[in-house]
Coordinates of C-alpha atoms and ligand atoms in Angstrom, one line a residue:
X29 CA -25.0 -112.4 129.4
X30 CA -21.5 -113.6 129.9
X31 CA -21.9 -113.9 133.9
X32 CA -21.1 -117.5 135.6
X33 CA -21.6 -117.7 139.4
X34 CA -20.1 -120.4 141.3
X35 CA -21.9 -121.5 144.2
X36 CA -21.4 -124.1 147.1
X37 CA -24.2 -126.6 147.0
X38 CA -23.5 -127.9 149.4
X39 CA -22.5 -127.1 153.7
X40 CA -19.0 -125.3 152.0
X41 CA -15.8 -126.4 151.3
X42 CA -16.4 -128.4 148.0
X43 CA -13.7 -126.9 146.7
X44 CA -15.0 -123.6 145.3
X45 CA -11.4 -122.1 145.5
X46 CA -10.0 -124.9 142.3
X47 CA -13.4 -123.9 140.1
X48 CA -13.0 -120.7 140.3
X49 CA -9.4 -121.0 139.3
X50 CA -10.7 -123.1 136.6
X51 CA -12.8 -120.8 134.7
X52 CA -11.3 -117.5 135.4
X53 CA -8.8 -118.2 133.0
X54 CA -11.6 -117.3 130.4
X55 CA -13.2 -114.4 133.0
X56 CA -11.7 -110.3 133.1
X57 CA -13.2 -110.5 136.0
X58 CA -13.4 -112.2 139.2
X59 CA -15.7 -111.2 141.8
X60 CA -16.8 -112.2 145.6
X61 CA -20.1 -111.1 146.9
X62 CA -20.7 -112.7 150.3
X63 CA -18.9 -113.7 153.5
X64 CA -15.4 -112.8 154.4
X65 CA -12.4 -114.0 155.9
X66 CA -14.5 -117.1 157.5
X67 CA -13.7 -118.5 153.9
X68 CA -10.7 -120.3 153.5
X69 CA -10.6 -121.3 149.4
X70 CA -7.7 -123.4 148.4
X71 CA -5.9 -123.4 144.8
X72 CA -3.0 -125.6 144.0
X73 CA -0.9 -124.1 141.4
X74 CA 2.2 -126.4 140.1
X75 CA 1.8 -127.8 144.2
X76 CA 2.2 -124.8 145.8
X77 CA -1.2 -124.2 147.8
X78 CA -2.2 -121.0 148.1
X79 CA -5.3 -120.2 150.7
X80 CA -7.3 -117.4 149.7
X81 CA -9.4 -115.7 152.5
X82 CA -11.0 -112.6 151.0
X83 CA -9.2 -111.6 147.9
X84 CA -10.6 -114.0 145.0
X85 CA -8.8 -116.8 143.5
X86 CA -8.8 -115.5 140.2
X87 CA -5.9 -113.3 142.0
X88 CA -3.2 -116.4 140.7
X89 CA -4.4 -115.5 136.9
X90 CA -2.4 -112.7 136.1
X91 CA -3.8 -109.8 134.5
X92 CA -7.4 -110.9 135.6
X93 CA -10.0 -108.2 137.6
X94 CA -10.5 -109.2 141.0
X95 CA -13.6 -107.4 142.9
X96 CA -14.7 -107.4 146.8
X97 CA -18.4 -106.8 146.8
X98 CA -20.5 -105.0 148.6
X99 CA -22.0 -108.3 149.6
X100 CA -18.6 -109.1 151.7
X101 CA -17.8 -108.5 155.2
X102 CA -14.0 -107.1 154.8
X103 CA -11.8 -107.9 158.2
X104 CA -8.8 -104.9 157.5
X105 CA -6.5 -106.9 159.4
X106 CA -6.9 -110.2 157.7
X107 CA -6.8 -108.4 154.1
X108 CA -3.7 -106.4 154.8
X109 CA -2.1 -110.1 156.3
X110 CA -3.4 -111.7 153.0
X111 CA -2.2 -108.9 150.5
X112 CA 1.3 -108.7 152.1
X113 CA 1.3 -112.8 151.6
X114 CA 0.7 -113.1 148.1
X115 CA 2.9 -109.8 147.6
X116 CA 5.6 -111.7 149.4
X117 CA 4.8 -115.0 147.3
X118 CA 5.1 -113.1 144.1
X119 CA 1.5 -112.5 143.2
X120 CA 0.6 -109.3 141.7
X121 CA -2.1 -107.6 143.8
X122 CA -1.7 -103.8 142.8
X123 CA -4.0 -102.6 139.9
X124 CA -6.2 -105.7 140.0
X125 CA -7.8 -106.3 142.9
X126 CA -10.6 -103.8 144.0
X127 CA -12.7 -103.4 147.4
X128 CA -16.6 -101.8 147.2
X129 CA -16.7 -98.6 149.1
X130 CA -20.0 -100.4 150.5
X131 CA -18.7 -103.5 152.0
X132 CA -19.1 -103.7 155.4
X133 CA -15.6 -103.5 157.9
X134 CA -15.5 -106.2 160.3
X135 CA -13.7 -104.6 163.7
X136 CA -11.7 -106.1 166.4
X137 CA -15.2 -105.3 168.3
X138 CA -17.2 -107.8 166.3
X139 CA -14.5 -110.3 166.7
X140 CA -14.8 -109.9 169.9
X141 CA -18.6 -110.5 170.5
X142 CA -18.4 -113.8 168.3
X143 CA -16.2 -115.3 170.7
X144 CA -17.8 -113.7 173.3
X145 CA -21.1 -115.7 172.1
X146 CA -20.0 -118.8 171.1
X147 CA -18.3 -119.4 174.4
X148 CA -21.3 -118.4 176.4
X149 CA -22.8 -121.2 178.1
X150 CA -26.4 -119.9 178.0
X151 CA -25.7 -119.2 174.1
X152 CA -26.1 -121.1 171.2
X153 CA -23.2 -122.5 169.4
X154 CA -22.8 -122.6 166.0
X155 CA -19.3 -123.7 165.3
X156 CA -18.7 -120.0 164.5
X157 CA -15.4 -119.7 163.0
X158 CA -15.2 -116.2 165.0
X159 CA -13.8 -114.5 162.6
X160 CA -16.7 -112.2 163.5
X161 CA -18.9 -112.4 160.4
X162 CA -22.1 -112.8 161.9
X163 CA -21.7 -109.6 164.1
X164 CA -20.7 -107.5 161.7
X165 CA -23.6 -109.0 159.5
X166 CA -25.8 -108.0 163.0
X167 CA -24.9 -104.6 162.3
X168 CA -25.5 -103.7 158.9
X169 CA -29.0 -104.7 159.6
X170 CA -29.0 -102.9 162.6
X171 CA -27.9 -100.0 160.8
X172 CA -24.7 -99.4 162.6
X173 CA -21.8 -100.4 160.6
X174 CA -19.0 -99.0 158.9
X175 CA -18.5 -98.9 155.3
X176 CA -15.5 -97.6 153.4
X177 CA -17.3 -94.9 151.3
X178 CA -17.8 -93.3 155.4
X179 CA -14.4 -93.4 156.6
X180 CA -13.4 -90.0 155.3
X181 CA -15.9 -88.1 157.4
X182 CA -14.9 -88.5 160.7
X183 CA -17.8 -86.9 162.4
X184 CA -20.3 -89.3 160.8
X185 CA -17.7 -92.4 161.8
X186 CA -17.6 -91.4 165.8
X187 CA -21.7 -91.3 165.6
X188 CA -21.6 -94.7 164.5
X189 CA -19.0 -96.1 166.8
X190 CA -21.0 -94.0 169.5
X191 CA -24.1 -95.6 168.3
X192 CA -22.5 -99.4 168.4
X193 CA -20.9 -98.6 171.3
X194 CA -23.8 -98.2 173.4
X195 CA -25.0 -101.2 173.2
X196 CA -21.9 -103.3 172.2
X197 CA -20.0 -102.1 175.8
X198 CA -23.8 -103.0 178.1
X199 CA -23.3 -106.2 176.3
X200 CA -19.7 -106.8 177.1
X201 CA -19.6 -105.3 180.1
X202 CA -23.2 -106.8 182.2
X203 CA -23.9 -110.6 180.2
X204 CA -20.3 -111.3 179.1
X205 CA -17.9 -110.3 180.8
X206 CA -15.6 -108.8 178.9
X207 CA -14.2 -105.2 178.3
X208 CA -15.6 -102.9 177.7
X209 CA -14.4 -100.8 174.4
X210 CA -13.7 -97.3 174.1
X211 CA -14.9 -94.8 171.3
X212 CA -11.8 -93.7 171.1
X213 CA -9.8 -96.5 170.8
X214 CA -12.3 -98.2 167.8
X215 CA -12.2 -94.9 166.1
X216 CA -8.0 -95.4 166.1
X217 CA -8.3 -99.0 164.9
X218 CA -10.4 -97.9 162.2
X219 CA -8.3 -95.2 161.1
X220 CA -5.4 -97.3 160.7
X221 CA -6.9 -99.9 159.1
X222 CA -8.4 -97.4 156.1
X223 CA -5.5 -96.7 155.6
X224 CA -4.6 -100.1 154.3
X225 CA -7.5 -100.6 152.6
X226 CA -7.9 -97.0 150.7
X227 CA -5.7 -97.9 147.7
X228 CA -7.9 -100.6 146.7
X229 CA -11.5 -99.1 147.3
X230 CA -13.7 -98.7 144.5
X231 CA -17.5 -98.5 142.8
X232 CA -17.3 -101.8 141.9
X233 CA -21.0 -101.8 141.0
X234 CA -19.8 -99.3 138.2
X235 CA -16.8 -101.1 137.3
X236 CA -18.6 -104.8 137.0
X237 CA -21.4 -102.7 134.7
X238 CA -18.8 -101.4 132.9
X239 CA -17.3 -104.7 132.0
X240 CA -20.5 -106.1 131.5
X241 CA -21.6 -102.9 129.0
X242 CA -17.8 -103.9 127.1
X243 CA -18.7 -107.8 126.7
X244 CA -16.8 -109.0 129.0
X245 CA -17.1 -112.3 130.8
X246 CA -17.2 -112.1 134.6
X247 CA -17.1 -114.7 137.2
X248 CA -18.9 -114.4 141.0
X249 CA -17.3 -116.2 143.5
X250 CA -19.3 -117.8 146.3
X251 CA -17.8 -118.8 149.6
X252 CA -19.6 -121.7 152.1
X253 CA -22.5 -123.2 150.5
X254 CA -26.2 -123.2 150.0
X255 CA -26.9 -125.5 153.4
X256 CA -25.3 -122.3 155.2
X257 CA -26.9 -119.5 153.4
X258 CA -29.1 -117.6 156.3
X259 CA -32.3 -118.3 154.7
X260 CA -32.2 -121.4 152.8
X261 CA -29.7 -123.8 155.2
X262 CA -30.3 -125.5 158.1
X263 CA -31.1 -122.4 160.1
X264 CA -30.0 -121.7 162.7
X265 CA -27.0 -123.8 162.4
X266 CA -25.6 -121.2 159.1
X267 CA -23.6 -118.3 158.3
X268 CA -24.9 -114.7 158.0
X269 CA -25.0 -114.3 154.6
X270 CA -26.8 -115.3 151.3
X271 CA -24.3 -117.3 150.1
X272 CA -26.7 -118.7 147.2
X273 CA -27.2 -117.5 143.7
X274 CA -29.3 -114.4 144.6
X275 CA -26.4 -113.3 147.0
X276 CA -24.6 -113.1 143.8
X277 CA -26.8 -110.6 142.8
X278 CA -26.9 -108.2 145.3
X279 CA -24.2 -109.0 146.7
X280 CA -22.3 -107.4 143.6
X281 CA -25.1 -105.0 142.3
X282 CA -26.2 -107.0 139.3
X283 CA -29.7 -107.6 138.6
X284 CA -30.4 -112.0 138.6
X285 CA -31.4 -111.6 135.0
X286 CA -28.1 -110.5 134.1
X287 CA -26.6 -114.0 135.6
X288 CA -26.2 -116.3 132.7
X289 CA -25.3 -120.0 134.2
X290 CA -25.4 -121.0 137.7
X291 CA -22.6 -124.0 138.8
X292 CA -23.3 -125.8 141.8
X293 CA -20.1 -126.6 142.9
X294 CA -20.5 -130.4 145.1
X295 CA -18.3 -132.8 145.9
X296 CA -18.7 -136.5 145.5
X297 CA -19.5 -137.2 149.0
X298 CA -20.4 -134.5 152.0
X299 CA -18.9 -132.4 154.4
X300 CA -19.8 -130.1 157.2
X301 CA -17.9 -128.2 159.9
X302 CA -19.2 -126.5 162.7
X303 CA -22.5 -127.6 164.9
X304 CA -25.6 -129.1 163.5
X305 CA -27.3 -131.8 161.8
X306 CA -26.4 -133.7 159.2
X307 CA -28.4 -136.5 157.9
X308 CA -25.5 -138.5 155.9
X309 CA -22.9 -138.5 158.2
X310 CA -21.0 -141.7 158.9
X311 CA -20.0 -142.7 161.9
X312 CA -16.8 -141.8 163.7
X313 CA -14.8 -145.1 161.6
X314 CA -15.6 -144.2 158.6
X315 CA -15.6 -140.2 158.9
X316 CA -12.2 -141.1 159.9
X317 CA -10.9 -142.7 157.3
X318 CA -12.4 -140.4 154.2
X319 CA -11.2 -137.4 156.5
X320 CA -7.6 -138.6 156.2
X321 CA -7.8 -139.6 152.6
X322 CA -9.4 -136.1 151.4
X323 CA -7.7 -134.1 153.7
X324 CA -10.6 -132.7 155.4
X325 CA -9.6 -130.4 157.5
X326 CA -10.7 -126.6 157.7
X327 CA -8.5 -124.3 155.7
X328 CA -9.6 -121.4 158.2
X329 CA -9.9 -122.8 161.3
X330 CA -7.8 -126.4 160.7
X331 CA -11.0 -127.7 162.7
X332 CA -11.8 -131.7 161.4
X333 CA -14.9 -131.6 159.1
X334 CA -17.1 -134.4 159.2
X335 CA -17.5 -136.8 156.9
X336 CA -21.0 -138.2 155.2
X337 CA -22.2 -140.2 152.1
X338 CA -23.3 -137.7 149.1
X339 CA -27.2 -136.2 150.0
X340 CA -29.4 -135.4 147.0
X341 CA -32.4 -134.2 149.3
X342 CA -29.6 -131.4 149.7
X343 CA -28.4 -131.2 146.5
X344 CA -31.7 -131.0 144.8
X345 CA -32.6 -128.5 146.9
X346 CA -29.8 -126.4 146.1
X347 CA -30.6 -127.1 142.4
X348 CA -33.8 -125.3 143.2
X349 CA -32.8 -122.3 145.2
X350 CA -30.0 -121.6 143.0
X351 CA -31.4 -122.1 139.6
X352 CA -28.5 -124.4 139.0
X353 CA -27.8 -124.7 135.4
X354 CA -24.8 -127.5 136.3
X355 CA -22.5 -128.7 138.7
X356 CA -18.9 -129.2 139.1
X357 CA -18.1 -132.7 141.2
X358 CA -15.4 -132.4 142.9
X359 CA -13.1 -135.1 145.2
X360 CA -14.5 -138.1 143.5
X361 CA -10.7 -139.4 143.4
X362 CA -11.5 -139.7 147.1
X363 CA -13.9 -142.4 147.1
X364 CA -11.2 -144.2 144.6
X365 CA -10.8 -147.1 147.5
X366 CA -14.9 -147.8 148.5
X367 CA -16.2 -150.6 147.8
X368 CA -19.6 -149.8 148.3
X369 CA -20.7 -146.1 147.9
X370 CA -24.1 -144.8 148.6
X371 CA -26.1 -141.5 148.1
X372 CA -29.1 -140.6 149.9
X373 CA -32.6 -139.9 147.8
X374 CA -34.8 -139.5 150.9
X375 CA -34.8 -138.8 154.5
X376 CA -37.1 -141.0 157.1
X377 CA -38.4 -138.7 159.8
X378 CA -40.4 -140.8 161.8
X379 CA -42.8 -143.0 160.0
X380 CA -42.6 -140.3 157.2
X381 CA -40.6 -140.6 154.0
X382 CA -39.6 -137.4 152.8
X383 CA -37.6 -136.0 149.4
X384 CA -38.1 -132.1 150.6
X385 CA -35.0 -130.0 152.5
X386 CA -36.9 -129.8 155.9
X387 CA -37.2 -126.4 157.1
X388 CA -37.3 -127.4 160.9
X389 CA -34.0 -127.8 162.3
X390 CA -35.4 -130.7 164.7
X391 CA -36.9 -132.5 161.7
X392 CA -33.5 -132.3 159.6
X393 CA -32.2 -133.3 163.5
X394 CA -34.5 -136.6 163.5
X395 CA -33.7 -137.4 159.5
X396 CA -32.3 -140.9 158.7
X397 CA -31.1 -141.2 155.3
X398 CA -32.4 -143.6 153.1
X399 CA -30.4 -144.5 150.4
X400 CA -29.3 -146.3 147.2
X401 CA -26.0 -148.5 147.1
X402 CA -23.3 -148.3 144.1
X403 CA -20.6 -150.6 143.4
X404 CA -17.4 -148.7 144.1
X405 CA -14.7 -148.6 141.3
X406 CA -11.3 -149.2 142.9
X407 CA -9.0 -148.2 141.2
X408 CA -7.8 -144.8 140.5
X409 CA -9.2 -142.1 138.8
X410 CA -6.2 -139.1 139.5
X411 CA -5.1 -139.4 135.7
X412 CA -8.6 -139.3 133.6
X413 CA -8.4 -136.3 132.0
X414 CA -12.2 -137.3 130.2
X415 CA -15.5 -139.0 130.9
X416 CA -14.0 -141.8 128.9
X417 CA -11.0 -142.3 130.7
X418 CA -12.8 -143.0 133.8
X419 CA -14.0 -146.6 135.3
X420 CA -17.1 -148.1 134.4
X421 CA -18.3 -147.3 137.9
X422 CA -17.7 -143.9 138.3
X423 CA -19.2 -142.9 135.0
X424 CA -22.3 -144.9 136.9
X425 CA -22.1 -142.7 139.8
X426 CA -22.1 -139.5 138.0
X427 CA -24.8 -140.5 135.8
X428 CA -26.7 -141.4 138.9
X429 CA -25.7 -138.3 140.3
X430 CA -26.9 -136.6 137.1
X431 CA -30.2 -138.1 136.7
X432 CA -31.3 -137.2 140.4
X433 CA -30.3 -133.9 141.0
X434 CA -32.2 -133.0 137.2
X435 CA -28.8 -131.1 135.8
X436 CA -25.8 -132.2 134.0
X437 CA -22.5 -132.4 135.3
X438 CA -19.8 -130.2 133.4
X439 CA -16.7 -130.2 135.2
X440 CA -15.3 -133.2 137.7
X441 CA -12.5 -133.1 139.6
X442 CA -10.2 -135.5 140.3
X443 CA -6.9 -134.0 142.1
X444 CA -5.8 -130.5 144.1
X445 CA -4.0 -129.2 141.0
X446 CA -5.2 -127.8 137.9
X447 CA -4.7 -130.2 136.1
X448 CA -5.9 -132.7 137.6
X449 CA -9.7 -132.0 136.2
X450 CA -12.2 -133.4 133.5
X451 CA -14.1 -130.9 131.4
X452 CA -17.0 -132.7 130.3
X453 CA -17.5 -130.9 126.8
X454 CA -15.8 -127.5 126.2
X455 CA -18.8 -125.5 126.9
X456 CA -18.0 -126.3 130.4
X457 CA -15.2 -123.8 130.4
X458 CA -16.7 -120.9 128.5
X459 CA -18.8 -118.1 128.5
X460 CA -20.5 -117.6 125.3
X461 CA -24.2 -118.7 126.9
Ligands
LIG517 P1 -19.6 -118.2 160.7 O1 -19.8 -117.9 159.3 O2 -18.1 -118.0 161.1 O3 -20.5 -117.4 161.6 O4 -19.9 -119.7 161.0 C1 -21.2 -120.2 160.9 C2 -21.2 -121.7 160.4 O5 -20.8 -121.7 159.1 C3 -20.3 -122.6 161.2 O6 -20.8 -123.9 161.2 C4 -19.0 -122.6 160.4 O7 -18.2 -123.8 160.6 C5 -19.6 -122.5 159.0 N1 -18.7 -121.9 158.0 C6 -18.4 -120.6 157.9 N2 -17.6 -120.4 156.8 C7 -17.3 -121.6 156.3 C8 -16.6 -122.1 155.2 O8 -15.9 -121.3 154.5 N3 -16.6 -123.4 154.9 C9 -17.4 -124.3 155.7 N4 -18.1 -123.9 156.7 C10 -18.1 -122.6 157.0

């Protein structure tokens, strides 16, 4: 089946947006299925950066199919902003990018209640990026969102909002603070924001089976990473949504068999942003310095991420729970000055030595990572365009890197742009699987 999914595998931002890029030059289509403008996926295209929020990055490929599942939580606003951007920028939107008339709209309301939450004091904080995702996740499995294929029956639309409402406003109103919202006024909002979003709505279900029916190779996006996805991260400290490989599923309305390779996407050390542990992390110093050199700073949010050494208890776990046929390494030109690089193959909890993904957040909380040193390659690595062309070292650490997660790596990256990337072999940039 000539269907690739890219997944994070790791806590997001390992560069999903420049893989994508990558291989949808051989996709028709490019599709997201989970998450929604709390992604912030960066391509670089002749050095112009382009952030891509909701629409996927195949978008800079002209002439390519570019789908919004049903998996995604679609902000209006944000996708009106974001279309109007890459209109202005000269990208062509019209005619190739499609929204599923089952995606879930994320309102002004749900916005509102994820600030609302993480700045309670009695609340728990995530590190939300409050662009109201998990809200508007709350409520399609409460059963009182709003989809597209609903917005022309208006009737059915004010139940809903009346049905959110009365619970939404005690919430606002008696533990938050905050106003209240009429039913009027969220029934206006939504109005005017179907109206932007109409042109583009579709069955994408139908159209991706269509494709698939005509032999044509498709891509599915994944934004954040498998230590974030709602049931396999390091709950509670995640997103909302499945954002491994069997998100890619339903998220688009494929079945899993028809998903032909799995690419864990992973950088060459680790990242996180937001609240919660993180075994790997170095201390302030040294977060410092790798921040500045790889730039590490939220595209969403422009928060600071933090910094760690590379964590194969995390990666191999997302080999598992993604059926990862490879990965894509990504960054490893920023490690270029280390001396000394190391990557954890075990946490110590207690007196306990473990190789498992703890499920208990106070356990991954207590985790010390033990780990096994490299000699760094100093020098730099921004111009290898193969394996070959790389130090001695390096080819070290992604052999290392190979041997202990149990899959090969296909792609590394080495740079922002395009071209600044290492195919392994050329089945690393096809579909023919
Ligand atoms: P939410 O998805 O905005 O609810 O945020 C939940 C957690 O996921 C927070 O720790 C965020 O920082 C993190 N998160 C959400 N989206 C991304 C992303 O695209 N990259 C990295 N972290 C993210």
């Amino acid at each position: 089946m000539p269907v690739l999914a890219i997944i994070g595998a790791q806590w997001g931002d390992e560069g999903k947006g420049k893989i994508v890029d990558l291989l949808a030059e051989n996709a028709h289509v490019v599709a997201r299925y989970q998450g929604g403008a709390n992604a912030g996926h960066e391509v670089v295209v002749g050095g112009e950066s382009f952030i891509l929020h909701l629409v996927p990055s195949g978008i800079l490929h002209p002439g390519k199919i570019n789908i919004i599942g049903n998996g995604v939580v679609l902000d209006p606003e944000s996708f009106e902003a974001e279309v109007n951007g890459l209109r202005k920028r000269g990208v062509k939107v019209d005619g190739c990018l499609f929204v599923s008339d089952r995606a879930h709209l994320t309102l002004a309301l749900h916005k509102q209640l994820d600030a609302a939450r993480e700045g309670a004091s009695e609340g728990k904080k995530i590190g939300s990026t409050k662009r109201g995702i998990s809200p508007t996740y709350m409520d399609k499995a409460g059963r009182v969102g709003l989809r597209p294929a609903d917005l022309n029956d208006a009737d059915y639309c004010k139940s809903i909002i009346a049905a959110n409402l009365y619970e939404k406003n005690i919430l606002f109103k008696e533990l938050y603070g905050v106003k209240p919202l009429s039913a009027a006024s969220v029934f206006a909002e939504v109005k005017r924001h179907f109206a932007a979003v109409k042109p583009f709505l579709a069955d994408t279900t139908g159209m991706i089976h269509k494709f698939l029916a005509q032999g044509k190779n498709i891509l599915l996006e994944g934004a954040q990473g498998t230590l974030l996805d709602i049931d396999h991260g390091s709950y509670p400290y995640v997103t909302a949504s499945n954002a491994t490989a069997g998100g890619a599923a339903s998220g688009t309305g494929l079945g899993p068999t028809q998903i032909g390779r799995v690419i864990g996407v992973c950088k060459a050390y680790t990242t996180r942003v937001g609240e919660g542990p993180f075994p790997t992390e170095f201390d302030a110093k040294k977060s410092h310095i790798v921040r500045e050199l790889g730039g590490e700073y939220g595209r969403t949010t422009g928060r600071a991420r933090r910094c760690g050494w590379l964590d194969m208890v995390a990666l191999k776990h997302a080999v598992m729970v993604n059926g990862l046929t490879e990965l894509a390494i990504t960054k490893l030109d920023v490690l270029d000055t280390m001396a000394e690089i190391e990557i954890c193959v075990a946490y110590k909890i207690g007196n306990k030595t473990m190789t498992r993904f703890p499920a208990s957040v106070s356990e991954l909380d207590r985790a010390k990572p033990v780990t096994k040193k490299f000699k760094g390659w100093l020098s730099s690595t921004k111009k290898a365009r193969s394996l070959k062309q790389l130090p001695t070292n390096a080819r070290t650490y992604l052999k290392a890197i190979e041997a202990l997660a149990g899959v090969p790596v296909g792609i590394v990256s080495v740079g922002a742009d395009r071209t600044e990337t290492i195919f392994v072999n050329k089945k690393a940039r096809d579909y023919s699987f």
